[in-house]
Coordinates of C-alpha atoms in Angstrom, one line a residue:
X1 CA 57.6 104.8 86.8
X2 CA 59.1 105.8 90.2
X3 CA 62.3 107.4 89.6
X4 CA 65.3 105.6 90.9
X5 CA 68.8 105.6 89.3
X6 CA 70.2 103.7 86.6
X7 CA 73.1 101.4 87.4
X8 CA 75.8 101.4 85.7
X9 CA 77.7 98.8 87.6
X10 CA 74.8 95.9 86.7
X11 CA 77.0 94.3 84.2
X12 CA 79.7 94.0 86.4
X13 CA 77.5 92.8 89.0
X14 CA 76.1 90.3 86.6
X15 CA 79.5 88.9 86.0
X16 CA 80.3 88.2 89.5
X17 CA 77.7 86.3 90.2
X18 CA 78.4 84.4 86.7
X19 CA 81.9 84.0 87.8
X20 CA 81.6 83.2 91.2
X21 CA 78.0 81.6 92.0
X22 CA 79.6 78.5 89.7
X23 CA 81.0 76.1 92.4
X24 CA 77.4 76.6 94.1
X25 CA 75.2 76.3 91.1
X26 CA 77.5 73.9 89.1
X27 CA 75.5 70.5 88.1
X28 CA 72.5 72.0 89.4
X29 CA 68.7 73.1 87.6
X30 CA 66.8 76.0 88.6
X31 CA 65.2 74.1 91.1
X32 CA 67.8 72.4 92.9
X33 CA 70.3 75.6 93.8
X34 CA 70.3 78.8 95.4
X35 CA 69.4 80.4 92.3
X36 CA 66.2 78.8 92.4
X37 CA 62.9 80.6 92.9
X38 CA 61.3 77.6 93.7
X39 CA 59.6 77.4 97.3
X40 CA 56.3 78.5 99.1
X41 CA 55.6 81.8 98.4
X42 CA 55.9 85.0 100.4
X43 CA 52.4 86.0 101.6
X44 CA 50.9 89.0 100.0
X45 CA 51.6 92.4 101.8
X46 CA 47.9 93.0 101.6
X47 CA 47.3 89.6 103.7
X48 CA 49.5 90.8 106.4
X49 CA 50.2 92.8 109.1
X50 CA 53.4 94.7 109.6
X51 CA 55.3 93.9 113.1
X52 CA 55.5 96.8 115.7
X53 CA 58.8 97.5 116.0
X54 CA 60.6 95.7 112.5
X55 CA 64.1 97.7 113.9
X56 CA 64.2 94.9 116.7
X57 CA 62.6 91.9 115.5
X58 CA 65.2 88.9 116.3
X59 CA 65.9 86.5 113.2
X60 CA 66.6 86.1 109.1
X61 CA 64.1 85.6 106.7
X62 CA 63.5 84.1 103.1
X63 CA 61.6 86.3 100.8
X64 CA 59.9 84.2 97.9
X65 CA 58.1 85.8 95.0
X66 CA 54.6 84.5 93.9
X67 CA 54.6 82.4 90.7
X68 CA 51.6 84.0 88.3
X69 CA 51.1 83.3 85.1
X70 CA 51.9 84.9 82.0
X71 CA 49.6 87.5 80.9
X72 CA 51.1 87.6 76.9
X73 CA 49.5 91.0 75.1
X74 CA 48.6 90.3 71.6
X75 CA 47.0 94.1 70.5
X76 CA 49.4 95.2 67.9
X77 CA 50.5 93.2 65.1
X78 CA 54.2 91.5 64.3
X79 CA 55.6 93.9 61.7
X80 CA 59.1 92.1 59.9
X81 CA 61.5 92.1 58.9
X82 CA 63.1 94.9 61.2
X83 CA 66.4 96.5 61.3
X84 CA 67.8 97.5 65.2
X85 CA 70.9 98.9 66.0
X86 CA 71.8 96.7 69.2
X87 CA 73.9 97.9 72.4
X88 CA 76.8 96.8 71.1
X89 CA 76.5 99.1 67.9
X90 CA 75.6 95.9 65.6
X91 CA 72.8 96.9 63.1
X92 CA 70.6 93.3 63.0
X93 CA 68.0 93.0 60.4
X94 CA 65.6 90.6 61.9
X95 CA 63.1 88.4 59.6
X96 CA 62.4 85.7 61.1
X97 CA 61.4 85.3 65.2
X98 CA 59.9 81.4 64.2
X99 CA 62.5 80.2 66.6
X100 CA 63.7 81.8 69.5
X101 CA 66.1 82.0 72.1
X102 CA 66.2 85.3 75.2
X103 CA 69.2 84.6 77.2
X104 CA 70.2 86.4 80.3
X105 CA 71.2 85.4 84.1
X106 CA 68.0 86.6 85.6
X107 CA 65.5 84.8 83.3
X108 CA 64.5 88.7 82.9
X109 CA 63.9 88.1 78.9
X110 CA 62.4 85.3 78.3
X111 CA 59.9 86.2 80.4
X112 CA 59.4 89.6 78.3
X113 CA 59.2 87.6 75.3
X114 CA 56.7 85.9 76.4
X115 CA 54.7 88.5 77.9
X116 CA 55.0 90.3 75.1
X117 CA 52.8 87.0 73.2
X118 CA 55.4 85.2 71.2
X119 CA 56.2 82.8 73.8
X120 CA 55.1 79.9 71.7
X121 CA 58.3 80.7 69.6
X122 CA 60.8 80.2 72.2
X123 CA 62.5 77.3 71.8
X124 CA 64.7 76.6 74.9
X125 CA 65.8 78.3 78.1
X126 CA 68.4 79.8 80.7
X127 CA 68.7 78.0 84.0
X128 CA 67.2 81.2 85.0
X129 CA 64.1 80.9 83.2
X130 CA 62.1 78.9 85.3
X131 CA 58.0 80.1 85.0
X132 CA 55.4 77.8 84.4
X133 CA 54.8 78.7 80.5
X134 CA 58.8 77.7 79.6
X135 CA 59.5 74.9 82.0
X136 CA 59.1 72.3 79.1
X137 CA 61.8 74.0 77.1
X138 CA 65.3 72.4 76.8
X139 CA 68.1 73.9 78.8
X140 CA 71.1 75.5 76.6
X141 CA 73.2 76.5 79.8
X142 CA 75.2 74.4 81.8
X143 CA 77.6 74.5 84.9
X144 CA 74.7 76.9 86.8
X145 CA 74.8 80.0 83.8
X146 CA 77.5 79.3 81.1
X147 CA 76.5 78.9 77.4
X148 CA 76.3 75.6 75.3
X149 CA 76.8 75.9 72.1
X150 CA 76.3 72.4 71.1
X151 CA 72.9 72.7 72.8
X152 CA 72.1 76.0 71.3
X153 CA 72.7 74.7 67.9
X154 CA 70.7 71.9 67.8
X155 CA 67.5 74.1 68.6
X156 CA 68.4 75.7 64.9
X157 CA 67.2 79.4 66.8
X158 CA 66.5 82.1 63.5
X159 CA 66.9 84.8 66.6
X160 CA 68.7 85.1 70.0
X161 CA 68.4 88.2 72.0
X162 CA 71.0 88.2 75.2
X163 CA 73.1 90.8 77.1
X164 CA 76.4 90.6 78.4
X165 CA 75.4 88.4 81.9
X166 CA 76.0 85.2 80.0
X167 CA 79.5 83.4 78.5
X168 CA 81.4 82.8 77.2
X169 CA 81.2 85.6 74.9
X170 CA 82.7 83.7 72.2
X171 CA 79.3 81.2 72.4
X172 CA 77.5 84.5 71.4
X173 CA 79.7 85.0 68.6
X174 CA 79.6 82.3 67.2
X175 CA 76.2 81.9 66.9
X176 CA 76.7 84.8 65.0
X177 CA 79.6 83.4 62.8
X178 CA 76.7 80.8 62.0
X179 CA 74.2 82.6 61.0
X180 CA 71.8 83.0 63.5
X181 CA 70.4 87.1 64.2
X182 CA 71.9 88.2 67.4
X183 CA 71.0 91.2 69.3
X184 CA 72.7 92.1 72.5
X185 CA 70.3 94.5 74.5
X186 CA 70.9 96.6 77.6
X187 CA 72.7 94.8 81.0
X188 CA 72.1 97.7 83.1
X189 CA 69.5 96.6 85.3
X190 CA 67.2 99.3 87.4
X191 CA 63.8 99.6 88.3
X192 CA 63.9 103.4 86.1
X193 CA 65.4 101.2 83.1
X194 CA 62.7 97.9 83.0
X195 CA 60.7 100.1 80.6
X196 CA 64.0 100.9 77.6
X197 CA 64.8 97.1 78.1
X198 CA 61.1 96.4 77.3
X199 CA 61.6 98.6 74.3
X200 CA 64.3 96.7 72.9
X201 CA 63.4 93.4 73.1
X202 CA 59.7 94.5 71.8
X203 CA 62.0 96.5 68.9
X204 CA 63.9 93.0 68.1
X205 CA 60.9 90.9 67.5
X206 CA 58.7 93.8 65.7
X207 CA 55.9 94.1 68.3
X208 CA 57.0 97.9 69.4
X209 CA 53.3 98.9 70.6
X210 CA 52.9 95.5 72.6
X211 CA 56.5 96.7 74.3
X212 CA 54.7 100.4 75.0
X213 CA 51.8 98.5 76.7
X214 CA 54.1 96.5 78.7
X215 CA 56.4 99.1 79.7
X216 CA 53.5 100.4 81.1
X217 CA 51.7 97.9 82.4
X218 CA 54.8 97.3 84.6
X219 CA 55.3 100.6 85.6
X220 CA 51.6 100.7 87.2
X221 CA 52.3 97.3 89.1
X222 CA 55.7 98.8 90.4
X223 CA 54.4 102.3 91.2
X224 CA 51.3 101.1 93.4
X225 CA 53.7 98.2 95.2
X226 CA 56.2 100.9 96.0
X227 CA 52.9 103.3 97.4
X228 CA 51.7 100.5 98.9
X229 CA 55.1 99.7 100.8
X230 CA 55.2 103.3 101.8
X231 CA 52.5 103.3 103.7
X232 CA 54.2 100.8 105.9
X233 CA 57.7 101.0 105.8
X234 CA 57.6 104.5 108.3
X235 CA 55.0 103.5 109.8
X236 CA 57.3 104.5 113.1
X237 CA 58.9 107.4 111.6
X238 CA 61.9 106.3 111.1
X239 CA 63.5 104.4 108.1
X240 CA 65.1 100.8 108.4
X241 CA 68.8 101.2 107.7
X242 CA 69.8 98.3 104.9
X243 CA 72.8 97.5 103.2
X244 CA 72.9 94.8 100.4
X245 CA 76.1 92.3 100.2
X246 CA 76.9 89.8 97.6
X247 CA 79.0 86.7 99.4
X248 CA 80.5 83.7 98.1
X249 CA 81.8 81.1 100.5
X250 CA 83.8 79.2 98.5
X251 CA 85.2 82.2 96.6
X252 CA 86.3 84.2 100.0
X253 CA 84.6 87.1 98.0
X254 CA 82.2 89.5 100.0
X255 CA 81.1 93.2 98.6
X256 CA 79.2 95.7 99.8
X257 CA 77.4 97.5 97.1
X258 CA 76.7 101.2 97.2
X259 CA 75.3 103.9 95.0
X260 CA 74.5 103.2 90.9
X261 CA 74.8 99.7 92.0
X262 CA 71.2 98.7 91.7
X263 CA 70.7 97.8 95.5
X264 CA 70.5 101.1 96.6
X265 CA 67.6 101.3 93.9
X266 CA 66.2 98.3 95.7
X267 CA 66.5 99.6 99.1
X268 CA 65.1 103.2 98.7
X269 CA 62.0 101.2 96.9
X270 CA 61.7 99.2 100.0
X271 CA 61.2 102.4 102.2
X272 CA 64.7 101.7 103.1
X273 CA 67.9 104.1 104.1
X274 CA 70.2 103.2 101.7
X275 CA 73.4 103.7 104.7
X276 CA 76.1 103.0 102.0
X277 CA 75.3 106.2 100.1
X278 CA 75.2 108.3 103.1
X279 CA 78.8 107.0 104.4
X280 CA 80.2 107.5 100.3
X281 CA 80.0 103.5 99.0
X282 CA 79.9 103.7 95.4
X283 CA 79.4 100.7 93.4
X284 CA 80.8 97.7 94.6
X285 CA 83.6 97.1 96.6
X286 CA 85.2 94.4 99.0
X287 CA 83.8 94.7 102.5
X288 CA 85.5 96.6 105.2
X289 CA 85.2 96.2 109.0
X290 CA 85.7 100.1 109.0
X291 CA 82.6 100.7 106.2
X292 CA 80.3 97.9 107.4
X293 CA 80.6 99.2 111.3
X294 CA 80.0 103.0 109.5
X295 CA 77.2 101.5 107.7
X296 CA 75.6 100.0 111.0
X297 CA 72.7 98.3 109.5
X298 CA 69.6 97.2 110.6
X299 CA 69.5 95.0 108.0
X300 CA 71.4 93.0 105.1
X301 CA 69.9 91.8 101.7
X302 CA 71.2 88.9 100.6
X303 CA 71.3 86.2 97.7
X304 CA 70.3 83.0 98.6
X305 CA 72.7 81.0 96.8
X306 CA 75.1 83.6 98.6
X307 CA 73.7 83.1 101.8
X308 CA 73.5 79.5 101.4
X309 CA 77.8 79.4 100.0
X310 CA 78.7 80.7 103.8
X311 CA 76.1 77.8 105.4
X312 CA 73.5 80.7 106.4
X313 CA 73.8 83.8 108.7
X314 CA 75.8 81.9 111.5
X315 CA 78.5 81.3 108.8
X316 CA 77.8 84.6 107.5
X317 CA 78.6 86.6 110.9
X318 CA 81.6 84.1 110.7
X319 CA 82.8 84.8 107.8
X320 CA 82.3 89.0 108.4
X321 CA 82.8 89.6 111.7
X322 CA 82.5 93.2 111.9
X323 CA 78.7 92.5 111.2
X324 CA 78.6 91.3 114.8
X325 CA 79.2 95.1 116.0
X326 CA 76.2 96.1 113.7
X327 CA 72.3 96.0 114.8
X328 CA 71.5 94.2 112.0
X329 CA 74.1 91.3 113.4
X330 CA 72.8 91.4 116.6
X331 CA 69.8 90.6 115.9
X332 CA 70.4 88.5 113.0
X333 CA 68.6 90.4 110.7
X334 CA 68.9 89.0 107.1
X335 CA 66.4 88.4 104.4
X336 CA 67.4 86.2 101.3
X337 CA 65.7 86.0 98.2
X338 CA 67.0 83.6 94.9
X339 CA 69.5 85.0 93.2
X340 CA 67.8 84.8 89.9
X341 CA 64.7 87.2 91.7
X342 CA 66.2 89.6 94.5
X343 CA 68.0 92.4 91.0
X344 CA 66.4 90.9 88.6
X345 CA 64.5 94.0 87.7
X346 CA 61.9 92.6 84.5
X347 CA 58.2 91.7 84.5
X348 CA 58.2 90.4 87.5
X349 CA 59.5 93.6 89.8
X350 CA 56.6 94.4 91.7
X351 CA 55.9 90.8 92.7
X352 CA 60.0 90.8 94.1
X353 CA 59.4 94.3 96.0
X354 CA 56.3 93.1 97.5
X355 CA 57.6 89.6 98.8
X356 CA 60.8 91.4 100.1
X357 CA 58.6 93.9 101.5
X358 CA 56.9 91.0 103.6
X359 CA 60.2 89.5 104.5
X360 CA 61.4 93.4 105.9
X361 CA 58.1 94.0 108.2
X362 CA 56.2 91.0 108.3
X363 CA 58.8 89.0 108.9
X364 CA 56.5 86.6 110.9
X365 CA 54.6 86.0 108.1
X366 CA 57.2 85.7 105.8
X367 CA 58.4 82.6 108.4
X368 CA 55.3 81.2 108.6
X369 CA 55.1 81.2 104.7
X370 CA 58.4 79.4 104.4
X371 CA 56.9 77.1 106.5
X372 CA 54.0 75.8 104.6

């Protein structure tokens, strides 16, 4: 798989937007909020053509990743009962996956489970979660992303697997403290660590060589998107200078995330220059006129429900004026994509490249998408 860092600040990330998406996402489904990935999708990068001169092209645009259908490998038999050590350091012995429940803010694991064929097992869903195959499932978050107990226990799950992107923690223990197998696998998210997170949750549910052949599988679809947005993305000679920020309105919080943070993993497999590592942004921190104007984008990646928080990029060069002074402000360069899609790094990775991909050079196709 292409090699890109590792993030060590996705948990954190993950938090924020747990913390802070709530008063836009409270009440709402996945397809009702900015979190949703519902919407016409993003033509294919194949099926367009790239503009001329994507530095200067005048407007935002909505990326939307394709819906597809899950493609569940069943070579390799279901070996139990297993014994994993999780990320926390909790030894699980697992022997019985009749029932159940992957748990994270991106819909990221229930989508592995199924893929990796035992989808017929899970027996509810994140708000997250929102592909065809689990769409009948019952809901056992509420208030956008926070954990219901009540709701979890009334499915009687014999297995949860979850990270750290969901709370309250003390839902997730006790779940334990009732006697339901809990392992907590990996919250860094990169596109270097989709294949270790494959690993675990194929280690959890005893399908390790269904887990290899995913791993892989993904890393082939994510290797030839990234060539294939390569062959594009200098097609001028020169690389689009992107910066991603994480905004909520109602919250008055706005970062700019740098290196290790997962967006500039994002950005470099866009074909983008990552301008908050060359001007020393590490992680994420709270915007500064001083470091956005240093940054001087051509672009900004956004969330939607972010984008949506600050009532859409007028708001946005509103609310951060020092984006004004920046090309990317000038000529109101933003592309959106569902918060539950745009770091989301699982199965569906090189589906989210190539739709952001679209939105960056093809941006008129990307509008006329959105349009119907």
């Amino acid at each position: 798989m292409t090699a890109l860092r590792r993030s060590p600040f996705l948990p954190v990330i993950a938090s924020l937007v747990l913390l802070l998406a709530g008063p836009v996402l409270a009440g709402c489904t996945s397809a009702t909020s900015g979190d949703d990935t519902a919407g016409v999708a993003t033509p294919r990068l194949a099926d367009v053509t790239a503009v001329n001169e994507p530095r200067s092209w005048e407007g935002p645009s909505t990326a939307v990743a394709p819906s597809s259908p899950v493609d569940p490998i069943t070579e390799g038999e279901q070996s139990l009962p297993v014994t994993v050590t999780d990320r926390q350091g909790t030894t699980v012995e697992i022997d019985d996956t009749s029932r159940i429940l992957a748990l994270d803010i991106y819909g990221s694991l229930s989508r592995t489970v199924f893929e990796l064929g035992l989808g017929d097992q899970v027996v509810g869903r994140d708000a997250s979660s929102g592909f065809t195959e689990i769409a009948d499932r019952p809901l056992v978050t509420q208030n956008g992303h926070d954990l219901n107990a009540e709701a979890i226990l009334e499915l009687a799950p014999t297995l949860i697997i979850t990270d750290t992107s969901l709370g309250p923690w003390d839902t997730v223990l006790q779940m334990r403290d009732a006697g339901v197998d809990v392992v907590v696998v990996d919250s860094h998210r990169a596109i270097d660590s989709i294949g270790s997170l494959v690993g675990e949750v194929a280690a959890a549910l005893g399908v390790p060589e269904r887990g290899a052949l995913l791993a892989e599988r993904i890393s082939v679809a994510v290797d030839e998107t990234v060539a294939e947005i390569a062959g594009i993305a200098q097609a001028d000679g020169e690389k689009l200078r992107m910066i991603f920020l994480y905004v909520r309105g109602q919250s008055g919080v706005y970062y700019m995330f740098g290196e290790e943070s997962g967006a500039d993993a994002l950005i470099t497999a866009l074909g983008g220059a990552d301008v908050s590592s060359e001007i020393g942004w590490s992680g994420m921190r709270p915007i500064t006129d001083e470091g956005l104007v240093a940054a001087n984008p051509d672009l900004v990646l956004v969330m939607t429900g972010g984008l949506e928080s600050v009532e859409g990029v007028d708001g946005l060069l509103e609310a951060v004026p020092a984006l004004q002074q920046t090309p990317a402000g000038e000529h109101r360069r933003v592309v959106d994509m569902a918060d539950s899609q745009i770091l989301s790094f699982g199965p569906d990775t090189a589906r989210v490249l190539e739709a952001l991909a679209v939105a960056v050079y093809a941006p008129d196709a990307a509008a006329a998408g959105a349009a119907g």
